[in-house]
Each structure stands twice: as C-alpha cells, then as structure tokens.
Amino acid sequence: MWSFRWVSVAIAGAAAAVTLAAVTLSAVAASSAPAPGVPAQRTAASPARPASPAAQAAPIARQALTGPVVALGDSYTAGEMLPLNLTSQPPGCLRSPKAYPALVASALKATFVDAACSGAGVKEMVSSQRTYLGTNPPQLSALAPNDALVLLTLGGDDVGFLNVLHTCMGLSITHLGGGSPCESHYTSGGTDQLAAKVAAEAAKMAAVLGAIHTRAPHARIVVVGYPDLFPQSGGCWPEVPITNGDIAYLRGIGTQLNAMLADTAAAAGATFVDTYTPTIGHDICQSGAVKYVEGLIPTSLTGPFHPNARGQAAMAAQVLAALRA
C-alpha cells in the first residue's frame, strides 16, 4: 500500500511525501478502450513460482485456469520487495514472488501477469507510474480479453496513509506518547478528513472495476482487502511511535476503507475477500513470530507497515478459499 520510501523512515525517522492526484470518473472510463500494442508485463510474464510452505499447507484449489491471473494494485499486491523479483520490470515496482497474487496463481497453476506497483493509486490504473527504477505502464493496459482472474488491492495510497503515519508518529513524539493528537489533527474543524477521503474513493473504485470488466469481460474480479495492521486495544509506543488513542483511530479508518472496498465490489458484481478478520492478532505490535504485518522497523524482509511472508501467505489462503466458494 505504501511505497519504498518507508525504508528511509525506518532508518532516518522521516518519510518522503507521496504526491497523490485525484482521478475523475471520466478519466477512468476513458481508459476502457484497450490501448494499442501488448504491454511488456504480459509478453515478459513467466509461470508463477511455487507458493510458500504456509500457502501450500492450506487445503487450496489446484484446478488450472483457462486464462491468465492478473495482479493490479499497490504495494500490498506487489509484495514490497519480499524479496524482489529481479526479472520483473520495472524493478522500482518492488514486486515479489511471495506476494499473494503470485501464490494464488501458483496454486491454480495459471500463467501470471503482474502489473501491480508499490505506491500505486487509482491514477496509476490509467497513467504511467514513474518509480526509482523505471516506469510502469498504466496498469489497466496489462489486461486482455482472455484473462480468467484479476486480483486487486487498491485505495490505501489514495487515502494517503504514508503521510498519515508520518504525521501520527511525529505528533506522538511531541505529545510524549499520550492522548490522540493525530485524530485531533485530522478531525479539526468538525470533519474527519481521512473518513472523507475513504468515502470519496468509492466512486473512483467503482469506475476502476467497470474498466477492468470492459477490458477483461470474462475474468472473475476479486477485490482483496487490507489485513489488520493495528492491535484491537492498546499499542506499542515507542517501538511503533503512535499513541494508543491514535492506534484506535487509525484502526477505525482501516475498517472503513475495507468496508468501502467490500460495498463497491458487491455493487460491481465483483468478489470481495476479507483479509482483516483472519489477521486480527497478527498486527504490527506482535512478536516477530506472530505478526503478519511489520512495524516501523521490520523484523523480516519487507517494507515497514507491509505484510511479511506469513501475511502474504495468509492473504493468499483467503483468496483461494473465496475462489473455492
């Protein structure tokens, strides 16, 4: 969901800002006509690599699909260097063979097309995305009429959680870890700015799902929600320097984001996969052997505030269970 710039946060305690641009429905709708030519991701796609032991251990479906599995979305879809897929272009998207779409494609014995990219939002579905290492084409251009399954996690970068977490951590330091300074910041003036961003994202997501269906009319579209990042009570300041009150506030924003994705998917006739409920108790404040999402300073290979290998395997298991259903 958040870009590679979080590495500098973990090292230096400061995050670079991510510039997010609002995308109008007309811009997304205009993308419905397939772009000329075949995107590099599809021509360079290789068979998906084997799933991790955790994913293989689950009772998962093994039937082959008749068409490719396509991954779209942000760093939670890409895998955020968990580790990096060195053959995937551009390298700056930080895609990983251990990301949940790769595990799902492997379990289904399907051809895998990975267009996801760290830092992507709705805008990057229809516009090229410049990364530190190369430019990713508009993600919708990776779709084709014979696609069988499209997996999508999107919305976190449009809400701006990179900047939000940076702000919350900074405010927690100035308030010595007490109160809810971040909630006060984002609700000043009587309007919850983050909740408003989540609500505004619904129409954009609906347009994205419509454009996916136009380009891949026979594909099953699966919207995969975000896992549980925050403990159900309390926090772990200063290890993760966000106050307990703000942990509760951010957890609420996360559940609103997932609810919006679920409602939008249902309205579009897509499948929504809940990865939040199954990952409760595996949040950023848990021990290294328990957590599915890393905190500010990762204890396993991935970006801060991103799913580790266990988290991605858990997400893959939920997707496969939904496909069986």
Coordinates of C-alpha atoms in Angstrom, one line a residue:
M1 CA 0.0 0.0 0.0
W2 CA 2.8 2.4 0.8
S3 CA 6.0 2.9 -1.3
F4 CA 9.6 2.0 -0.8
R5 CA 10.2 5.4 0.8
W6 CA 9.2 3.9 4.1
V7 CA 12.7 2.4 4.2
S8 CA 14.1 5.8 4.8
V9 CA 11.5 6.3 7.6
A10 CA 12.8 3.3 9.4
I11 CA 16.4 4.4 9.0
A12 CA 16.2 8.1 9.5
G13 CA 12.8 8.6 11.1
A14 CA 11.4 10.8 8.3
A15 CA 9.2 9.8 5.4
A16 CA 9.1 11.3 1.9
A17 CA 5.8 12.7 0.8
V18 CA 3.8 10.8 -1.8
T19 CA 2.0 13.0 -4.3
L20 CA -1.5 11.8 -4.8
A21 CA -3.7 13.1 -7.6
A22 CA -7.4 12.7 -7.6
V23 CA -8.8 10.8 -10.6
T24 CA -12.1 11.7 -12.1
L25 CA -14.6 9.0 -13.2
S26 CA -14.3 10.3 -16.8
A27 CA -10.6 9.7 -16.8
V28 CA -11.0 6.1 -15.7
A29 CA -13.9 5.5 -18.0
A30 CA -11.9 6.8 -20.9
S31 CA -9.4 4.0 -20.2
S32 CA -11.9 1.3 -21.1
A33 CA -10.8 1.0 -24.7
P34 CA -7.8 -1.3 -24.9
A35 CA -4.5 0.5 -25.6
P36 CA -2.8 -0.4 -28.8
G37 CA 0.0 -3.0 -28.5
V38 CA 0.7 -5.6 -25.8
P39 CA 2.2 -4.3 -22.5
A40 CA 5.7 -5.5 -21.6
Q41 CA 4.4 -7.3 -18.5
R42 CA 2.3 -9.7 -20.5
T43 CA 4.9 -10.5 -23.1
A44 CA 7.6 -11.0 -20.4
A45 CA 5.3 -12.9 -18.0
S46 CA 6.7 -16.2 -16.7
P47 CA 4.9 -19.0 -14.9
A48 CA 4.2 -18.2 -11.3
R49 CA 6.7 -19.6 -8.8
P50 CA 5.8 -22.2 -6.2
A51 CA 3.8 -21.0 -3.2
S52 CA 5.4 -20.7 0.2
P53 CA 5.0 -23.7 2.5
A54 CA 2.4 -21.8 4.5
A55 CA 0.2 -21.4 1.5
Q56 CA 0.8 -24.9 0.2
A57 CA -0.2 -26.4 3.6
A58 CA -3.7 -24.9 3.3
P59 CA -6.4 -27.0 1.6
I60 CA -6.4 -25.0 -1.6
A61 CA -7.8 -25.4 -5.0
R62 CA -5.5 -26.9 -7.6
Q63 CA -7.5 -26.7 -10.8
A64 CA -5.9 -25.0 -13.7
L65 CA -7.5 -21.8 -15.1
T66 CA -8.2 -21.4 -18.8
G67 CA -6.6 -17.9 -18.9
P68 CA -4.0 -15.8 -17.0
V69 CA -4.2 -14.4 -13.5
V70 CA -3.5 -10.7 -13.5
A71 CA -2.4 -8.7 -10.4
L72 CA -3.3 -5.0 -10.2
G73 CA -2.9 -2.5 -7.4
D74 CA -0.4 -1.1 -4.8
S75 CA 2.5 -2.5 -2.7
Y76 CA 0.2 -4.9 -0.8
T77 CA -0.4 -6.6 -4.2
A78 CA 3.1 -6.2 -5.4
G79 CA 4.7 -7.6 -2.3
E80 CA 7.1 -4.7 -1.5
M81 CA 10.5 -6.5 -2.1
L82 CA 9.6 -9.6 -0.1
P83 CA 12.1 -10.5 -1.7
L84 CA 12.3 -8.7 -5.0
N85 CA 11.5 -10.5 -8.3
L86 CA 14.7 -9.5 -10.1
T87 CA 13.2 -10.4 -13.5
S88 CA 10.1 -8.2 -13.2
Q89 CA 10.1 -4.8 -15.0
P90 CA 10.4 -2.2 -13.8
P91 CA 12.4 -3.1 -10.7
G92 CA 11.1 0.0 -9.0
C93 CA 7.6 -1.6 -8.5
L94 CA 9.2 -3.8 -5.9
R95 CA 7.3 -6.9 -6.9
S96 CA 7.9 -10.2 -5.1
P97 CA 7.3 -13.9 -6.0
K98 CA 6.0 -14.2 -2.4
A99 CA 3.1 -11.7 -2.9
Y100 CA -0.3 -13.1 -2.5
P101 CA -1.2 -12.9 -6.3
A102 CA 1.9 -14.9 -7.2
L103 CA 1.0 -17.6 -4.6
V104 CA -2.6 -17.7 -5.9
A105 CA -1.5 -18.1 -9.5
S106 CA 0.9 -20.8 -8.5
A107 CA -1.7 -22.7 -6.6
L108 CA -4.1 -22.5 -9.6
K109 CA -1.3 -23.5 -12.0
A110 CA -2.0 -20.4 -14.0
T111 CA 0.0 -18.0 -16.1
F112 CA 0.7 -14.9 -14.0
V113 CA 0.8 -11.3 -15.3
D114 CA 2.0 -8.9 -12.6
A115 CA 1.2 -5.2 -13.2
A116 CA 1.0 -4.1 -9.5
C117 CA 3.4 -1.4 -8.3
S118 CA 4.3 0.0 -5.0
G119 CA 2.8 3.4 -4.4
A120 CA 0.1 3.0 -7.0
G121 CA -3.3 4.6 -6.6
V122 CA -6.4 4.9 -8.9
K123 CA -4.5 7.3 -11.1
E124 CA -1.9 4.7 -11.9
M125 CA -4.6 2.4 -13.3
V126 CA -4.8 4.7 -16.3
S127 CA -1.5 6.6 -16.3
S128 CA 2.2 5.6 -16.3
Q129 CA 3.9 5.5 -13.0
R130 CA 7.5 6.6 -12.6
T131 CA 9.5 4.7 -10.0
Y132 CA 13.0 5.0 -8.7
L133 CA 13.9 2.3 -11.2
G134 CA 11.9 2.5 -14.4
T135 CA 8.4 3.5 -15.4
N136 CA 5.4 1.2 -15.1
P137 CA 2.8 1.4 -17.9
P138 CA -0.9 2.1 -16.9
Q139 CA -1.9 -1.0 -15.1
L140 CA -5.1 -1.5 -17.0
S141 CA -3.1 -1.9 -20.1
A142 CA -1.9 -5.3 -18.8
L143 CA -5.5 -6.7 -19.2
A144 CA -6.6 -8.8 -22.1
P145 CA -10.0 -10.4 -23.1
N146 CA -8.8 -13.9 -22.3
D147 CA -7.9 -13.1 -18.7
A148 CA -9.5 -15.5 -16.2
L149 CA -8.9 -13.8 -12.8
V150 CA -8.0 -10.3 -11.8
L151 CA -6.7 -9.6 -8.3
L152 CA -6.8 -6.1 -7.0
T153 CA -5.8 -4.3 -3.7
L154 CA -6.1 -0.5 -4.0
G155 CA -7.0 2.6 -2.1
G156 CA -4.5 2.9 0.7
D157 CA -2.2 5.2 -1.2
D158 CA -5.1 7.4 -2.4
V159 CA -6.1 7.8 1.3
G160 CA -2.5 8.8 1.9
F161 CA -1.6 6.5 4.7
L162 CA 2.2 7.1 4.1
N163 CA 1.8 10.8 5.1
V164 CA -0.8 9.9 7.8
L165 CA 1.5 7.5 9.6
H166 CA 4.4 10.0 9.3
T167 CA 2.2 12.7 10.8
C168 CA 0.9 10.4 13.6
M169 CA 4.3 9.4 14.6
G170 CA 5.6 12.9 14.7
L171 CA 2.7 14.1 16.8
S172 CA 3.1 11.2 19.2
I173 CA 6.6 12.3 19.9
T174 CA 5.6 15.9 20.6
H175 CA 2.8 14.7 22.9
L176 CA 5.1 12.1 24.7
G177 CA 3.0 9.2 23.6
G178 CA -0.2 10.3 25.2
G179 CA -3.7 11.4 24.0
S180 CA -5.0 11.2 20.4
P181 CA -3.1 14.1 18.7
C182 CA -3.3 12.6 15.3
E183 CA -7.1 12.1 15.5
S184 CA -7.4 15.7 16.7
H185 CA -5.3 16.8 13.8
Y186 CA -7.4 15.0 11.1
T187 CA -10.7 15.9 12.7
S188 CA -10.1 19.5 13.4
G189 CA -12.9 21.8 12.2
G190 CA -15.5 19.1 12.7
T191 CA -14.8 17.0 9.6
D192 CA -12.8 13.7 9.7
Q193 CA -10.5 14.3 6.7
L194 CA -9.5 10.7 6.4
A195 CA -13.0 9.3 6.6
A196 CA -13.9 11.8 3.8
K197 CA -11.1 10.5 1.6
V198 CA -12.3 7.0 2.1
A199 CA -15.8 7.9 1.1
A200 CA -14.6 9.8 -1.9
E201 CA -12.6 6.8 -3.1
A202 CA -15.8 4.7 -3.6
A203 CA -16.8 6.3 -6.9
K204 CA -13.3 6.0 -8.2
M205 CA -13.0 2.4 -7.3
A206 CA -16.4 1.7 -8.9
A207 CA -15.0 3.2 -12.2
V208 CA -11.9 1.1 -11.9
L209 CA -13.9 -2.1 -11.6
G210 CA -16.0 -1.1 -14.5
A211 CA -13.0 -0.5 -16.7
I212 CA -11.5 -3.9 -15.6
H213 CA -14.7 -5.6 -16.7
T214 CA -14.6 -3.9 -20.1
R215 CA -11.0 -4.9 -20.8
A216 CA -11.3 -8.4 -19.3
P217 CA -15.0 -9.3 -19.7
H218 CA -14.6 -13.0 -18.9
A219 CA -12.4 -12.6 -15.8
R220 CA -13.5 -13.0 -12.3
I221 CA -12.6 -9.8 -10.5
V222 CA -11.5 -10.2 -6.9
V223 CA -11.0 -7.2 -4.7
V224 CA -8.7 -8.1 -1.8
G225 CA -9.0 -6.0 1.4
Y226 CA -6.2 -4.9 3.7
P227 CA -5.2 -7.0 6.7
D228 CA -5.3 -5.9 10.3
L229 CA -2.4 -3.5 11.0
F230 CA -3.2 -2.4 14.5
P231 CA -3.9 -4.1 17.8
Q232 CA -7.5 -4.3 18.9
S233 CA -6.6 -2.5 22.1
G234 CA -3.6 -0.6 23.3
G235 CA -0.5 0.0 21.2
C236 CA 3.3 -0.5 21.4
W237 CA 4.7 3.0 21.8
P238 CA 7.6 3.8 21.4
E239 CA 8.5 0.8 19.3
V240 CA 5.8 2.0 16.9
P241 CA 5.5 5.6 17.9
I242 CA 1.8 6.1 17.6
T243 CA -0.3 6.8 20.7
N244 CA -2.8 4.2 21.9
G245 CA -5.6 6.7 21.2
D246 CA -4.4 7.2 17.6
I247 CA -4.0 3.4 17.1
A248 CA -7.7 3.1 17.8
Y249 CA -8.5 6.0 15.4
L250 CA -6.4 4.5 12.6
R251 CA -7.8 1.1 13.1
G252 CA -11.2 2.6 12.6
I253 CA -10.1 4.3 9.3
G254 CA -8.8 0.9 8.2
T255 CA -12.1 -0.8 8.8
Q256 CA -13.9 2.0 6.9
L257 CA -11.5 1.5 4.0
N258 CA -12.2 -2.2 3.9
A259 CA -16.0 -1.7 4.2
M260 CA -15.9 0.7 1.3
L261 CA -14.0 -1.8 -0.8
A262 CA -16.5 -4.5 0.1
D263 CA -19.5 -2.4 -0.7
T264 CA -18.0 -1.2 -4.0
A265 CA -17.1 -4.8 -5.0
A266 CA -20.6 -6.0 -4.3
A267 CA -22.2 -3.3 -6.3
A268 CA -20.0 -4.1 -9.3
G269 CA -20.6 -7.8 -9.1
A270 CA -17.0 -8.5 -8.0
T271 CA -15.8 -10.7 -5.2
F272 CA -14.5 -9.1 -2.0
V273 CA -12.0 -11.1 0.1
D274 CA -11.8 -10.1 3.8
T275 CA -8.2 -10.4 5.0
Y276 CA -8.8 -8.2 8.0
T277 CA -10.8 -10.5 10.2
P278 CA -8.4 -13.6 9.7
T279 CA -5.4 -11.5 10.6
I280 CA -6.6 -10.0 13.9
G281 CA -4.0 -10.7 16.5
H282 CA -1.2 -10.6 14.0
D283 CA -0.7 -6.9 13.9
I284 CA 2.4 -4.6 14.0
C285 CA 2.7 -4.8 17.8
Q286 CA 3.0 -8.6 17.9
S287 CA 6.2 -10.6 18.2
G288 CA 8.3 -11.4 15.1
A289 CA 7.0 -15.0 15.0
V290 CA 3.3 -13.9 15.3
K291 CA 3.0 -10.7 13.3
Y292 CA 1.8 -10.7 9.7
V293 CA 2.5 -7.0 9.2
E294 CA 5.8 -5.4 10.1
G295 CA 6.1 -2.2 12.1
L296 CA 8.3 0.8 11.7
I297 CA 11.5 -1.3 11.8
P298 CA 10.8 -4.6 10.1
T299 CA 12.0 -7.8 11.7
S300 CA 11.7 -9.7 8.4
L301 CA 12.3 -8.8 4.8
T302 CA 9.6 -6.4 3.6
G303 CA 8.9 -2.7 3.8
P304 CA 7.7 -1.0 7.1
F305 CA 3.9 -1.4 7.7
H306 CA 3.7 -4.1 5.0
P307 CA 2.7 -7.8 5.1
N308 CA 5.6 -10.1 5.6
A309 CA 5.8 -13.6 4.0
R310 CA 3.4 -15.0 6.6
G311 CA 1.0 -12.2 6.0
Q312 CA 1.0 -12.6 2.2
A313 CA 0.6 -16.4 2.6
A314 CA -2.4 -15.7 4.8
M315 CA -3.9 -13.3 2.3
A316 CA -3.4 -15.9 -0.5
A317 CA -5.2 -18.5 1.6
Q318 CA -8.2 -16.3 2.0
V319 CA -8.3 -15.6 -1.8
L320 CA -8.1 -19.3 -2.6
A321 CA -10.9 -20.1 -0.1
A322 CA -13.1 -17.4 -1.7
L323 CA -12.4 -18.9 -5.1
R324 CA -13.5 -22.3 -3.9
A325 CA -16.7 -20.8 -2.6

